[in-house]
Amino acid sequence: MKTNHKFNKYRNCNPYMIALCLVAILGLNSCTKNFEKYNTDQTGIADKDLKIPTLFIPIEQQIFQNYQVAQNLNADAYAGYSTPPQTFGRTLYNMNYVFVDAWNQHAFNEIYTKILGPIKNKLAPPPLSVKTALPDFWAIALILEVEAIDRVTDKFGPAPYSKVGSSLISIPYDSQQSIYQQMFLKLDTATTSLRAFIAANPGATPFAKSDVVYGGDYTKWLKLANSLRLRLAMHIVKVDAVTAQQQGQIALSAPGGLLSAVTDNAAIAGSGQNDYFVITESYTDNSMSASIQSYMVGYNDPRISKYFSPANTDPKFTFPGAAYKGKYIGIRIGSDIPAKPAYSGYSVYNFNDTFTAAAPELFMTAAEVWFLKAEAALRNWTGAGDAQTNYETGISTSMTQYGVAAGAAAFIADGTSTPTAYTDPQNAANNSPALSNITIKWDPAANNEVKLERIITQKWLAMFPEGQEAWTEFRRTGYPKLFPVVNNNSNGTIDTKIQVRRLPYPLSEYTGNAPGVQGGVQLLGGPDNGGTRLWWDVNKPNF
């Protein structure tokens, strides 16, 4: 980790002191209490100098703001994708279920300061008045807003949303159910506006200079909005099956269609500093998780060399030993890890070929949508098509995405390969037998629960490296079956078998928005810790 990164600055500090210092230094600029004051001028651009591209492009790029601490050291790890090869000077940290507020707060605060604030206070009012003057541009803003607030609510639960900016004293929290209802309504407005513009102006791309996702192609933004609706609908299927099916079927039959081909993938480009590259190549802080090793090695998955580099690829690292050079070796979450570089030679994200410095960062893919359709078909939603066809198309689309389409047919037809056990070459205490015997080949005779595990397991493999959504799907379904944490230091607040369910609210909310966060905890329905389930995370049979 480079010393000029924010994370390195705080990594050895007490997180409680960090929060208090940040409040004093920044004047509570990360608290929703001061939303109006600190977000009105968040861009640093005077109203007279406001221009659409100066706002939209940064908003798009802020989806992955402060990626290492906002996502990689929580959701990516809890999704079974990555494990850092060091503890950052701590004995208690996210990997063994003691939450570091100085890291996790970024996943909450910066959605408000970097995305929702500019949308509300720069794009909507004069002099830009995008909301009223440019409904097509406003549609994109709403889609980005939905993507952003979903990241907050699916990590934390209830959150400030409908009343943000309404008070300088306290911002109340909305229930997660209410946030989902609002997201569906935002997508209603966005898709209606985009369809109207496309119909009236076929082929026009006025948004082109403001867009590093689709280059101003509204037809793809419309597909993304429809696909986000399907994703959100599936999130709530266990807690509100009626609304889930209603919203899902709207998405499945929506004009404009869904993401269906690799060229439809939603990815943020243009920063020149791919986050996976930075935290893997520059910081050497991002390694393969033992969980994804178990599945990809067991399945002989042709994408493994695209996702990861084998152990001991870098000659300066000799771990985990010469016998493992060229093999794919991950690290199990919660392991006792000696000081760096003891685990630095394990497999890392492939930053040479796939996650290069200039590579765009994906936040939704066509492959994911095919798996959503497969589950929708399993649930008999109108318009979903055939579950097996969707499942197999999801696999082949992902293989095409990573340039290994030639291996798709054999992979899909494999009815014998299963996940492998995990062996840590340096510490047998971290070993584990395989937790699943699920195979790849579709079995029409299997019951729906087995079919669901098969769908979600392959969906999880295809969604890599986007751990935000992968962690949500794991909590929602229980699949894939991930290795539990080796050392659980949560003092009983998190069940090792069930695994972590959410992130606690930032300390800055308790110091700057105490009435709001206290109301949020009441809406949560349980203590503000990592063991409390979210609204859609219903503890009942999965299917």
Short mmCIF file of C-alpha atoms in Angstrom, two decimals, residues 245-531:
data_model
loop_
_atom_site.label_atom_id
_atom_site.label_comp_id
_atom_site.label_asym_id
_atom_site.label_seq_id
_atom_site.Cartn_x
_atom_site.Cartn_y
_atom_site.Cartn_z
CA GLN A 245 -42.72 -10.73 -9.25
CA GLN A 246 -44.60 -7.59 -10.26
CA GLN A 247 -41.43 -5.52 -10.68
CA GLY A 248 -39.52 -8.42 -12.21
CA GLN A 249 -42.16 -8.97 -14.86
CA ILE A 250 -42.19 -5.25 -15.66
CA ALA A 251 -38.45 -5.52 -16.31
CA LEU A 252 -38.74 -8.71 -18.34
CA SER A 253 -41.29 -7.19 -20.71
CA ALA A 254 -40.04 -3.61 -20.70
CA PRO A 255 -39.54 -1.78 -24.02
CA GLY A 256 -35.86 -1.48 -24.76
CA GLY A 257 -35.05 -4.88 -23.31
CA LEU A 258 -32.33 -6.00 -20.91
CA LEU A 259 -28.56 -6.29 -21.02
CA SER A 260 -28.05 -9.36 -23.19
CA ALA A 261 -24.64 -9.20 -24.88
CA VAL A 262 -21.12 -8.37 -23.72
CA THR A 263 -21.34 -5.05 -25.57
CA ASP A 264 -24.17 -4.09 -23.20
CA ASN A 265 -22.04 -4.41 -20.06
CA ALA A 266 -22.08 -1.37 -17.78
CA ALA A 267 -18.54 -0.30 -16.96
CA ILE A 268 -16.99 2.94 -15.76
CA ALA A 269 -14.04 4.04 -17.88
CA GLY A 270 -11.79 7.02 -18.15
CA SER A 271 -10.04 7.38 -14.80
CA GLY A 272 -6.84 5.64 -15.92
CA GLN A 273 -6.48 4.13 -12.45
CA ASN A 274 -8.40 0.88 -12.29
CA ASP A 275 -8.97 0.18 -8.60
CA TYR A 276 -8.24 -3.54 -8.85
CA PHE A 277 -4.92 -2.69 -10.50
CA VAL A 278 -4.00 -0.16 -7.84
CA ILE A 279 -4.74 -2.31 -4.81
CA THR A 280 -3.23 -5.43 -6.39
CA GLU A 281 -0.19 -4.24 -8.33
CA SER A 282 0.66 -0.99 -6.55
CA TYR A 283 -0.29 -1.86 -2.97
CA THR A 284 0.05 -5.70 -3.18
CA ASP A 285 -2.95 -5.86 -0.86
CA ASN A 286 -5.43 -7.93 -2.86
CA SER A 287 -5.28 -11.71 -3.15
CA MET A 288 -7.53 -14.54 -4.28
CA SER A 289 -9.98 -15.87 -1.71
CA ALA A 290 -9.87 -19.55 -0.78
CA SER A 291 -13.59 -19.75 -1.57
CA ILE A 292 -13.33 -18.80 -5.23
CA GLN A 293 -10.23 -20.98 -5.53
CA SER A 294 -12.28 -23.97 -4.36
CA TYR A 295 -14.86 -23.51 -7.12
CA MET A 296 -12.70 -22.37 -10.02
CA VAL A 297 -9.99 -24.99 -9.51
CA GLY A 298 -12.55 -27.73 -8.90
CA TYR A 299 -14.45 -26.81 -12.06
CA ASN A 300 -11.33 -26.37 -14.19
CA ASP A 301 -12.83 -23.01 -15.02
CA PRO A 302 -11.17 -21.51 -18.13
CA ARG A 303 -11.68 -18.00 -16.71
CA ILE A 304 -9.32 -18.61 -13.80
CA SER A 305 -6.25 -17.37 -15.68
CA LYS A 306 -8.18 -14.26 -16.69
CA TYR A 307 -9.28 -13.53 -13.14
CA PHE A 308 -6.11 -14.46 -11.27
CA SER A 309 -2.37 -14.98 -11.57
CA PRO A 310 -0.83 -18.19 -10.21
CA ALA A 311 1.13 -18.27 -6.97
CA ASN A 312 4.74 -17.02 -6.94
CA THR A 313 4.33 -15.15 -10.21
CA ASP A 314 6.34 -12.24 -8.82
CA PRO A 315 9.95 -13.42 -8.25
CA LYS A 316 10.37 -11.27 -5.15
CA PHE A 317 7.84 -13.45 -3.29
CA THR A 318 8.76 -17.04 -2.42
CA PHE A 319 5.55 -17.89 -0.59
CA PRO A 320 3.71 -20.26 -0.36
CA GLY A 321 6.67 -22.33 -1.58
CA ALA A 322 8.26 -23.67 -4.74
CA ALA A 323 5.91 -26.65 -4.89
CA TYR A 324 2.98 -24.29 -5.40
CA LYS A 325 4.48 -22.10 -8.11
CA GLY A 326 2.10 -21.94 -11.05
CA LYS A 327 -0.87 -23.16 -9.02
CA TYR A 328 -3.83 -21.10 -7.90
CA ILE A 329 -3.76 -20.67 -4.14
CA GLY A 330 -6.12 -18.38 -2.25
CA ILE A 331 -6.26 -17.16 1.33
CA ARG A 332 -9.08 -18.07 3.67
CA ILE A 333 -10.86 -15.15 5.35
CA GLY A 334 -10.04 -14.72 9.03
CA SER A 335 -6.76 -16.61 8.84
CA ASP A 336 -3.94 -15.81 11.23
CA ILE A 337 -1.65 -13.99 8.83
CA PRO A 338 1.92 -13.12 9.82
CA ALA A 339 3.38 -9.77 8.92
CA LYS A 340 3.69 -8.96 5.24
CA PRO A 341 5.06 -10.47 2.99
CA ALA A 342 4.30 -13.93 4.43
CA TYR A 343 1.18 -14.39 2.24
CA SER A 344 2.09 -12.05 -0.60
CA GLY A 345 3.08 -14.86 -2.96
CA TYR A 346 -0.41 -16.33 -3.12
CA SER A 347 -2.59 -15.83 -6.21
CA VAL A 348 -3.63 -12.26 -6.96
CA TYR A 349 -5.98 -10.56 -9.39
CA ASN A 350 -4.58 -10.68 -12.91
CA PHE A 351 -3.48 -7.07 -13.32
CA ASN A 352 -1.31 -7.80 -16.36
CA ASP A 353 -4.05 -8.85 -18.77
CA THR A 354 -7.50 -8.21 -17.29
CA PHE A 355 -7.42 -5.68 -14.49
CA THR A 356 -4.95 -3.34 -16.10
CA ALA A 357 -4.52 0.29 -15.10
CA ALA A 358 -6.73 1.46 -17.97
CA ALA A 359 -9.41 -1.25 -17.76
CA PRO A 360 -13.00 -0.05 -17.16
CA GLU A 361 -14.65 -1.19 -13.93
CA LEU A 362 -17.81 -3.25 -14.38
CA PHE A 363 -20.87 -2.74 -12.21
CA MET A 364 -23.43 -4.81 -14.15
CA THR A 365 -23.04 -7.36 -16.92
CA ALA A 366 -25.23 -9.18 -19.41
CA ALA A 367 -24.11 -12.48 -17.89
CA GLU A 368 -25.63 -11.49 -14.55
CA VAL A 369 -28.91 -10.67 -16.26
CA TRP A 370 -29.11 -14.09 -17.93
CA PHE A 371 -28.77 -15.68 -14.50
CA LEU A 372 -31.44 -13.36 -13.13
CA LYS A 373 -33.68 -14.57 -15.95
CA ALA A 374 -32.81 -18.18 -15.11
CA GLU A 375 -33.99 -17.69 -11.53
CA ALA A 376 -37.05 -15.77 -12.73
CA ALA A 377 -37.93 -18.72 -14.97
CA LEU A 378 -37.48 -21.06 -12.01
CA ARG A 379 -40.03 -18.92 -10.17
CA ASN A 380 -42.42 -18.99 -13.15
CA TRP A 381 -42.31 -15.26 -13.79
CA THR A 382 -43.98 -14.31 -17.05
CA GLY A 383 -41.54 -13.43 -19.79
CA ALA A 384 -38.54 -15.11 -18.21
CA GLY A 385 -38.15 -17.87 -20.79
CA ASP A 386 -36.52 -21.21 -20.08
CA ALA A 387 -34.36 -21.64 -16.98
CA GLN A 388 -31.82 -24.00 -18.56
CA THR A 389 -31.40 -21.86 -21.68
CA ASN A 390 -30.90 -18.74 -19.60
CA TYR A 391 -28.46 -20.52 -17.28
CA GLU A 392 -26.32 -21.83 -20.11
CA THR A 393 -26.45 -18.49 -21.93
CA GLY A 394 -25.24 -16.79 -18.76
CA ILE A 395 -22.20 -19.06 -18.66
CA SER A 396 -21.39 -18.68 -22.35
CA THR A 397 -21.84 -14.89 -22.18
CA SER A 398 -19.38 -14.68 -19.31
CA MET A 399 -16.90 -16.89 -21.16
CA THR A 400 -17.18 -14.59 -24.17
CA GLN A 401 -16.66 -11.57 -21.95
CA TYR A 402 -13.30 -12.96 -20.80
CA GLY A 403 -12.13 -14.28 -24.16
CA VAL A 404 -12.51 -17.98 -23.40
CA ALA A 405 -15.64 -18.73 -25.40
CA ALA A 406 -14.02 -21.82 -26.90
CA GLY A 407 -14.19 -23.52 -23.50
CA ALA A 408 -17.83 -22.74 -22.81
CA ALA A 409 -19.42 -25.84 -24.36
CA ALA A 410 -17.25 -28.33 -22.47
CA PHE A 411 -17.70 -26.38 -19.24
CA ILE A 412 -21.50 -26.33 -19.58
CA ALA A 413 -21.56 -30.08 -20.32
CA ASP A 414 -19.41 -31.00 -17.28
CA GLY A 415 -21.59 -33.03 -14.95
CA THR A 416 -18.88 -34.45 -12.70
CA SER A 417 -16.50 -31.68 -11.53
CA THR A 418 -17.15 -30.28 -8.07
CA PRO A 419 -15.46 -27.71 -5.80
CA THR A 420 -12.23 -28.79 -4.14
CA ALA A 421 -11.05 -28.78 -0.54
CA TYR A 422 -8.81 -25.94 0.57
CA THR A 423 -5.29 -26.50 1.85
CA ASP A 424 -3.21 -23.60 3.12
CA PRO A 425 0.43 -24.51 2.40
CA GLN A 426 1.61 -22.54 5.44
CA ASN A 427 -0.99 -23.26 8.11
CA ALA A 428 -3.14 -26.38 8.34
CA ALA A 429 -5.46 -24.61 10.79
CA ASN A 430 -6.91 -22.81 7.78
CA ASN A 431 -7.71 -25.97 5.82
CA SER A 432 -11.28 -26.97 5.01
CA PRO A 433 -13.08 -29.68 3.06
CA ALA A 434 -15.19 -28.54 0.13
CA LEU A 435 -18.56 -27.26 1.31
CA SER A 436 -20.56 -28.02 -1.83
CA ASN A 437 -20.84 -30.89 -4.28
CA ILE A 438 -22.82 -28.92 -6.83
CA THR A 439 -21.87 -29.70 -10.43
CA ILE A 440 -22.08 -27.46 -13.50
CA LYS A 441 -24.30 -29.33 -15.96
CA TRP A 442 -27.97 -28.43 -15.74
CA ASP A 443 -30.15 -31.19 -14.33
CA PRO A 444 -33.82 -30.83 -15.28
CA ALA A 445 -34.76 -33.51 -12.73
CA ALA A 446 -33.21 -31.69 -9.78
CA ASN A 447 -35.46 -29.96 -7.27
CA ASN A 448 -35.71 -26.17 -7.29
CA GLU A 449 -33.33 -25.71 -4.38
CA VAL A 450 -30.55 -27.59 -6.21
CA LYS A 451 -31.32 -25.65 -9.38
CA LEU A 452 -31.10 -22.41 -7.43
CA GLU A 453 -27.70 -23.34 -5.98
CA ARG A 454 -26.48 -24.16 -9.47
CA ILE A 455 -27.73 -20.84 -10.87
CA ILE A 456 -26.34 -18.68 -8.07
CA THR A 457 -22.99 -20.47 -8.01
CA GLN A 458 -22.42 -19.82 -11.70
CA LYS A 459 -23.82 -16.32 -11.38
CA TRP A 460 -21.30 -15.65 -8.59
CA LEU A 461 -18.45 -16.85 -10.78
CA ALA A 462 -19.64 -14.67 -13.66
CA MET A 463 -20.12 -11.50 -11.57
CA PHE A 464 -16.51 -11.45 -10.40
CA PRO A 465 -14.97 -9.07 -9.36
CA GLU A 466 -18.05 -7.05 -8.33
CA GLY A 467 -18.31 -8.10 -4.70
CA GLN A 468 -21.07 -5.66 -3.76
CA GLU A 469 -23.71 -7.59 -5.67
CA ALA A 470 -22.09 -10.97 -5.02
CA TRP A 471 -22.28 -10.43 -1.25
CA THR A 472 -25.93 -9.42 -1.56
CA GLU A 473 -26.75 -12.59 -3.49
CA PHE A 474 -24.89 -14.77 -0.99
CA ARG A 475 -26.87 -13.29 1.90
CA ARG A 476 -30.15 -13.52 0.00
CA THR A 477 -29.77 -17.15 -1.11
CA GLY A 478 -27.03 -18.78 0.97
CA TYR A 479 -25.15 -19.60 -2.25
CA PRO A 480 -22.50 -20.31 -3.15
CA LYS A 481 -21.43 -22.09 0.01
CA LEU A 482 -18.44 -20.06 1.21
CA PHE A 483 -15.74 -21.04 3.69
CA PRO A 484 -16.60 -19.43 7.03
CA VAL A 485 -14.20 -17.12 8.80
CA VAL A 486 -11.35 -18.95 10.56
CA ASN A 487 -11.22 -16.60 13.53
CA ASN A 488 -14.44 -14.90 14.57
CA ASN A 489 -13.69 -12.10 17.07
CA SER A 490 -17.16 -10.56 17.07
CA ASN A 491 -17.88 -11.64 20.66
CA GLY A 492 -20.87 -13.63 19.53
CA THR A 493 -22.61 -10.88 17.56
CA ILE A 494 -22.01 -12.70 14.26
CA ASP A 495 -22.68 -16.41 13.82
CA THR A 496 -19.68 -18.08 12.16
CA LYS A 497 -21.87 -20.41 10.09
CA ILE A 498 -24.34 -17.75 9.00
CA GLN A 499 -21.51 -15.25 8.40
CA VAL A 500 -21.61 -11.46 8.39
CA ARG A 501 -24.92 -9.91 7.29
CA ARG A 502 -24.29 -6.15 7.18
CA LEU A 503 -21.93 -3.31 8.14
CA PRO A 504 -22.59 -1.17 11.24
CA TYR A 505 -23.43 2.49 10.72
CA PRO A 506 -20.47 4.91 10.74
CA LEU A 507 -19.50 6.53 14.01
CA SER A 508 -19.90 9.89 12.29
CA GLU A 509 -23.64 9.26 12.15
CA TYR A 510 -23.77 8.84 15.92
CA THR A 511 -21.85 12.08 16.48
CA GLY A 512 -23.47 14.17 13.75
CA ASN A 513 -26.91 12.64 13.12
CA ALA A 514 -27.74 10.84 16.36
CA PRO A 515 -31.56 11.06 16.22
CA GLY A 516 -31.48 9.92 12.61
CA VAL A 517 -29.27 6.90 13.14
CA GLN A 518 -31.14 5.91 16.30
CA GLY A 519 -34.31 5.86 14.23
CA GLY A 520 -32.46 3.82 11.63
CA VAL A 521 -31.53 1.20 14.23
CA GLN A 522 -35.19 0.97 15.25
CA LEU A 523 -36.15 0.41 11.62
CA LEU A 524 -33.38 -2.19 11.36
CA GLY A 525 -35.14 -4.22 14.01
CA GLY A 526 -32.01 -5.43 15.73
CA PRO A 527 -28.70 -4.21 17.17
CA ASP A 528 -26.36 -2.16 15.01
CA ASN A 529 -23.86 -4.94 14.43
CA GLY A 530 -22.79 -7.33 11.70
CA GLY A 531 -25.11 -10.13 12.75
#
